[in-house]
Amino acid sequence: MVDELRKYLNHLLEKVNGLHCILITDRDGVPLVRAVTERAPQLALRPNFISTFGMATDQASKLGLGRNKTIISMYSSYQVIQMNKLPLVITFIGSDGCNTGHILSLESQIEPFLKDLAAIVAETP
Amino acid sequence: MQADEEDSALHSCFDSLKSAVMGCCYSICHKENDAQENTINERTHLLEVPEQQQETPVPVVSASTPPRKQDEQSALNRILHETATNVIDVGALGPYALEPGAYSERVRAYTARVAAAVPPPTPAPPRLLADVPQAERTALLSKAGLSNDDKDFVSTTHTDIHDISASGAAVSTEFAICYKLLITRREIYNR
């Protein structure tokens, strides 16, 4: 499954201009599948960067606006979009000028794979 | 005269009070097996209330006090837990990192399990212009093509419109097209 999924993610990467990587990890930032180009910032791929989303989404869900689903962080040269699919986290990293709406629209195309991946995370001790 | 009026006012006040008290007593003393139970009068409930709800809940008196204390303690614990869950404590969110050993072990476990999993069918890419099914397409393509008359009509109309739009500076292209179409449609109907 991993090869097919990686190929599919690479195909999605090519479709969006300026998208550098797509990572599917658990909430601690441990990767299950990743499609990364050489332009992706290595610091943002580290588990301790990705795992901050798990805590941030928990806290953001307490603000009285319902469950937090996505956090978009804009930096000077990059944008990081993280989606709450707990126990999974999907992380997209793109250039600052990348079309954010286009990245968000990829969610529905990755969704069919998430059920199996979530089961794998749940089964792993 | 004034005293008489006050008297009558007092009487009417007492009368209304008496009827209210009597009504109250009636409702208290009212028995379920009353003969007039099923008759509809001014005291009949508009909404039917189930028998269980009419009875006021009687607090359960327990013989010993420890269970109540335990209940209180568990309720307090529950409230404390809920409050702790709902508090947004950003300061407590320290840096969190998985130990390298645990990290690599989990990566290995995930890799093995993901490789063994059966991939779901890849979702079809979204298409803006979806084609008709193969059978329908074949049926449509096997039909007879345009007749020669239709082809002539298209080519002559095209050249006519081109001529009009090229020559008539005062006539807009849209107007010329509409005009020509109207004329040709009328010709078709008159045929």
Coordinates of C-alpha atoms in Angstrom, one line a residue:
Chain A
M1 CA 0.0 0.0 0.0
V2 CA 2.8 2.4 0.9
D3 CA 4.2 2.6 -2.7
E4 CA 0.8 3.3 -4.2
L5 CA 0.0 5.9 -1.6
R6 CA 3.3 7.6 -2.0
K7 CA 2.9 7.7 -5.7
Y8 CA -0.6 9.1 -5.3
L9 CA 0.7 11.8 -2.9
N10 CA 3.5 12.7 -5.4
H11 CA 0.9 13.0 -8.1
L12 CA -1.1 15.5 -5.8
L13 CA 2.2 17.4 -5.1
E14 CA 2.7 17.9 -8.8
K15 CA -0.8 19.2 -9.2
V16 CA -0.4 22.1 -6.8
N17 CA 2.1 24.8 -7.7
G18 CA 4.4 25.6 -4.9
L19 CA 3.4 22.7 -2.6
H20 CA 6.6 21.2 -1.2
C21 CA 5.4 18.2 0.8
I22 CA 2.5 16.2 2.2
L23 CA 3.0 14.2 5.4
I24 CA 0.6 11.8 7.0
T25 CA 1.8 11.3 10.6
D26 CA 0.4 10.3 14.0
R27 CA -0.2 12.9 16.6
D28 CA 3.4 12.6 17.9
G29 CA 4.7 13.4 14.4
V30 CA 5.8 9.9 13.5
P31 CA 5.4 9.6 9.8
L32 CA 3.2 6.9 8.1
V33 CA 3.6 8.1 4.6
R34 CA 5.3 11.2 3.2
A35 CA 5.9 12.8 -0.2
V36 CA 8.6 15.4 0.0
T37 CA 10.3 17.5 -2.6
E38 CA 13.8 18.9 -2.1
R39 CA 12.4 22.4 -1.5
A40 CA 10.7 21.4 1.7
P41 CA 12.3 22.9 4.9
Q42 CA 13.9 20.1 6.9
L43 CA 13.1 21.7 10.2
A44 CA 9.4 21.6 9.6
L45 CA 9.6 17.8 8.9
R46 CA 10.8 17.0 12.4
P47 CA 8.4 15.3 14.7
N48 CA 8.7 17.9 17.5
F49 CA 7.5 20.5 15.0
I50 CA 4.6 18.5 13.8
S51 CA 3.6 17.2 17.2
T52 CA 2.9 20.8 18.4
F53 CA -0.2 20.7 16.2
G54 CA -1.7 17.9 18.4
M55 CA -1.6 20.1 21.5
A56 CA -2.6 23.3 19.6
T57 CA -5.7 21.7 18.1
D58 CA -6.8 20.3 21.5
Q59 CA -6.5 23.8 23.0
A60 CA -8.2 25.5 20.1
S61 CA -11.1 23.1 20.4
K62 CA -11.8 24.6 23.8
L63 CA -12.5 28.1 22.5
G64 CA -16.2 27.5 22.3
L65 CA -16.3 27.4 18.5
G66 CA -16.5 23.6 18.1
R67 CA -13.8 21.2 17.2
N68 CA -10.8 22.6 15.6
K69 CA -10.2 21.0 12.2
T70 CA -7.4 22.8 10.4
I71 CA -4.7 25.2 11.4
I72 CA -3.0 27.3 8.8
S73 CA 0.2 29.0 9.7
M74 CA 1.7 31.6 7.4
Y75 CA 5.4 32.3 7.6
S76 CA 7.6 34.7 5.6
S77 CA 8.6 32.1 3.0
Y78 CA 6.3 29.1 3.8
Q79 CA 2.8 28.2 4.7
V80 CA 2.0 25.1 6.9
I81 CA -1.5 23.6 6.8
Q82 CA -2.2 20.9 9.3
M83 CA -5.4 19.0 9.4
N84 CA -6.9 17.2 12.4
K85 CA -7.7 13.7 11.4
L86 CA -6.9 12.2 14.8
P87 CA -5.3 9.8 15.5
L88 CA -3.7 11.1 12.2
V89 CA -2.4 14.5 11.3
I90 CA -2.0 15.6 7.7
T91 CA 0.6 18.3 7.2
F92 CA 1.1 20.3 3.9
I93 CA 4.0 22.6 3.6
G94 CA 4.1 25.0 0.6
S95 CA 5.6 28.3 -0.5
D96 CA 4.1 31.5 0.9
G97 CA 2.5 32.2 -2.5
C98 CA 1.0 28.8 -2.9
N99 CA -2.8 28.6 -3.4
T100 CA -4.1 27.8 0.1
G101 CA -7.6 26.9 -1.2
H102 CA -6.1 24.4 -3.6
I103 CA -4.2 22.7 -0.8
L104 CA -7.4 22.6 1.3
S105 CA -9.2 20.9 -1.6
L106 CA -6.7 18.0 -1.5
E107 CA -8.3 16.9 1.8
S108 CA -11.2 15.1 0.0
Q109 CA -8.7 13.3 -2.3
I110 CA -6.6 12.0 0.6
E111 CA -9.6 11.1 2.7
P112 CA -10.3 7.5 1.3
F113 CA -6.8 6.4 2.5
L114 CA -7.2 7.7 6.0
K115 CA -9.5 5.0 7.4
D116 CA -6.9 2.2 6.9
L117 CA -4.0 4.4 8.2
A118 CA -6.0 5.4 11.3
A119 CA -6.7 1.7 12.0
I120 CA -2.9 1.0 11.8
V121 CA -2.1 3.7 14.3
A122 CA -4.9 2.5 16.6
E123 CA -3.6 -1.0 16.5
T124 CA 0.1 -0.1 17.1
P125 CA 0.9 0.0 20.8
Chain B
M1 CA -73.0 55.6 50.9
Q2 CA -69.2 55.3 50.7
A3 CA -69.3 52.7 53.6
D4 CA -71.8 50.6 51.6
E5 CA -69.5 50.6 48.6
E6 CA -66.5 49.5 50.7
D7 CA -68.6 46.8 52.2
S8 CA -69.7 45.4 48.8
A9 CA -66.0 45.5 47.6
L10 CA -64.9 43.6 50.7
H11 CA -67.7 41.0 50.1
S12 CA -66.7 40.4 46.6
C13 CA -63.1 40.1 47.6
F14 CA -63.9 37.5 50.2
D15 CA -66.1 35.6 47.8
S16 CA -63.3 35.3 45.2
L17 CA -60.8 34.3 47.9
K18 CA -63.3 31.7 49.2
S19 CA -63.8 30.2 45.8
A20 CA -60.1 30.1 45.2
V21 CA -59.5 28.3 48.5
M22 CA -62.3 25.9 47.9
G23 CA -60.9 25.1 44.5
C24 CA -57.6 24.5 46.0
C25 CA -59.0 22.2 48.6
Y26 CA -60.9 20.4 45.9
S27 CA -57.9 19.8 43.9
I28 CA -56.0 18.5 47.0
C29 CA -58.8 16.3 48.2
H30 CA -59.7 15.2 44.6
K31 CA -59.6 11.4 44.4
E32 CA -58.7 9.3 41.4
N33 CA -61.8 7.2 41.7
D34 CA -64.1 10.1 41.7
A35 CA -67.3 9.7 39.7
Q36 CA -66.8 12.9 37.9
E37 CA -63.2 12.1 37.0
N38 CA -63.9 11.5 33.4
T39 CA -66.1 14.6 32.9
I40 CA -64.4 17.6 31.3
N41 CA -64.7 20.7 33.4
E42 CA -62.6 23.8 34.2
R43 CA -60.2 21.7 36.3
T44 CA -59.4 19.1 33.6
H45 CA -55.8 19.1 32.6
L46 CA -55.3 20.5 29.1
L47 CA -52.1 18.4 28.7
E48 CA -52.1 14.8 29.9
V49 CA -49.3 14.3 32.3
P50 CA -48.0 10.8 33.0
E51 CA -48.7 9.4 36.4
Q52 CA -45.0 9.1 37.3
Q53 CA -44.3 12.7 36.6
Q54 CA -47.2 14.0 38.7
E55 CA -45.7 12.6 41.8
T56 CA -43.1 14.7 43.4
P57 CA -39.8 12.9 43.8
V58 CA -39.2 11.7 47.3
P59 CA -35.5 12.0 48.3
V60 CA -34.1 8.6 49.1
V61 CA -33.1 8.5 52.7
S62 CA -30.2 6.2 53.3
A63 CA -29.5 4.7 56.7
S64 CA -25.8 5.4 56.6
T65 CA -24.0 8.5 55.6
P66 CA -20.7 7.2 53.9
P67 CA -22.3 6.4 50.5
R68 CA -23.5 10.1 50.2
K69 CA -20.0 11.3 51.0
Q70 CA -18.6 9.0 48.4
D71 CA -21.1 10.4 45.9
E72 CA -20.2 13.9 46.7
Q73 CA -16.5 13.1 46.4
S74 CA -17.0 11.4 43.0
A75 CA -19.2 14.4 41.8
L76 CA -16.5 16.8 43.0
N77 CA -13.8 14.7 41.2
R78 CA -15.9 14.8 38.1
I79 CA -16.3 18.5 38.2
L80 CA -12.6 19.0 38.8
H81 CA -11.7 16.7 35.9
E82 CA -14.1 18.5 33.6
T83 CA -12.8 21.9 34.6
A84 CA -9.2 20.8 34.1
T85 CA -10.1 19.5 30.7
N86 CA -11.8 22.7 29.7
V87 CA -9.1 25.1 30.9
I88 CA -6.9 26.5 28.1
D89 CA -3.5 26.3 29.7
V90 CA -1.0 27.3 27.0
G91 CA 1.8 27.6 29.6
A92 CA 1.6 24.0 30.4
L93 CA 2.3 23.0 26.8
G94 CA 6.0 22.4 27.1
P95 CA 8.2 21.1 24.3
Y96 CA 7.3 17.5 23.7
A97 CA 9.6 15.1 21.9
L98 CA 9.4 11.4 21.6
E99 CA 12.5 9.5 22.7
P100 CA 14.7 8.4 19.7
G101 CA 14.3 4.7 20.5
A102 CA 10.6 4.9 20.8
Y103 CA 10.4 7.0 17.6
S104 CA 12.4 4.6 15.5
E105 CA 10.5 1.6 16.8
R106 CA 7.2 3.2 16.0
V107 CA 8.4 4.2 12.5
R108 CA 9.4 0.6 11.9
A109 CA 6.0 -0.7 13.1
Y110 CA 4.1 1.7 10.9
T111 CA 6.3 0.9 7.9
A112 CA 5.7 -2.8 8.3
R113 CA 1.9 -2.4 8.8
V114 CA 1.4 0.1 6.0
A115 CA 3.3 -2.1 3.6
A116 CA 1.2 -5.1 4.5
A117 CA -2.1 -3.2 4.2
V118 CA -4.3 -3.6 1.1
P119 CA -4.6 -0.3 -0.7
P120 CA -8.1 1.1 -1.3
P121 CA -9.0 1.9 -4.9
T122 CA -7.4 5.2 -5.9
P123 CA -10.2 7.9 -6.1
A124 CA -11.0 8.9 -9.6
P125 CA -9.7 12.4 -10.4
P126 CA -12.5 15.0 -10.4
R127 CA -13.5 16.0 -13.9
L128 CA -15.3 19.2 -14.9
L129 CA -16.6 17.8 -18.2
A130 CA -17.5 14.1 -17.7
D131 CA -17.9 12.1 -20.9
V132 CA -21.0 10.1 -21.5
P133 CA -20.8 6.3 -21.0
Q134 CA -19.2 4.2 -23.7
A135 CA -22.5 2.6 -24.8
E136 CA -24.3 5.9 -25.2
R137 CA -21.3 7.3 -27.0
T138 CA -21.2 4.5 -29.5
A139 CA -25.0 4.9 -30.1
L140 CA -24.6 8.6 -30.7
L141 CA -21.6 8.2 -33.0
S142 CA -23.3 5.5 -35.1
K143 CA -26.2 7.8 -36.0
A144 CA -26.4 9.4 -39.4
G145 CA -24.4 12.6 -39.7
L146 CA -25.6 16.0 -40.8
S147 CA -27.6 16.2 -44.1
N148 CA -26.2 18.2 -47.0
D149 CA -28.9 20.8 -46.6
D150 CA -27.8 21.4 -43.0
K151 CA -24.2 21.7 -44.0
D152 CA -25.1 24.2 -46.7
F153 CA -27.2 26.2 -44.3
V154 CA -24.3 26.4 -41.8
S155 CA -21.8 27.5 -44.4
T156 CA -24.0 30.1 -46.1
T157 CA -25.1 31.5 -42.7
H158 CA -21.5 31.8 -41.7
T159 CA -20.4 33.6 -44.8
D160 CA -23.5 35.9 -44.7
I161 CA -22.8 36.9 -41.1
H162 CA -19.2 37.5 -42.0
D163 CA -20.2 39.7 -44.9
I164 CA -22.6 41.7 -42.7
S165 CA -20.2 42.2 -39.9
A166 CA -17.4 43.2 -42.3
S167 CA -19.4 45.7 -44.3
G168 CA -22.0 47.3 -41.9
A169 CA -20.0 49.7 -39.7
A170 CA -23.2 50.9 -38.0
V171 CA -24.5 47.4 -37.2
S172 CA -23.0 45.5 -34.3
T173 CA -22.0 41.9 -34.9
E174 CA -24.4 40.5 -32.3
F175 CA -27.3 42.3 -34.0
A176 CA -26.2 40.9 -37.4
I177 CA -26.1 37.4 -36.0
C178 CA -29.5 37.7 -34.4
Y179 CA -31.1 39.2 -37.5
K180 CA -29.7 36.5 -39.7
L181 CA -30.8 33.8 -37.4
L182 CA -34.3 35.2 -37.3
I183 CA -34.5 35.4 -41.1
T184 CA -33.3 31.8 -41.6
R185 CA -35.5 30.5 -38.8
R186 CA -38.5 32.1 -40.5
E187 CA -37.5 30.6 -43.8
I188 CA -37.3 27.2 -42.2
Y189 CA -40.8 27.5 -40.7
N190 CA -42.2 28.7 -44.0
R191 CA -40.8 25.7 -45.8

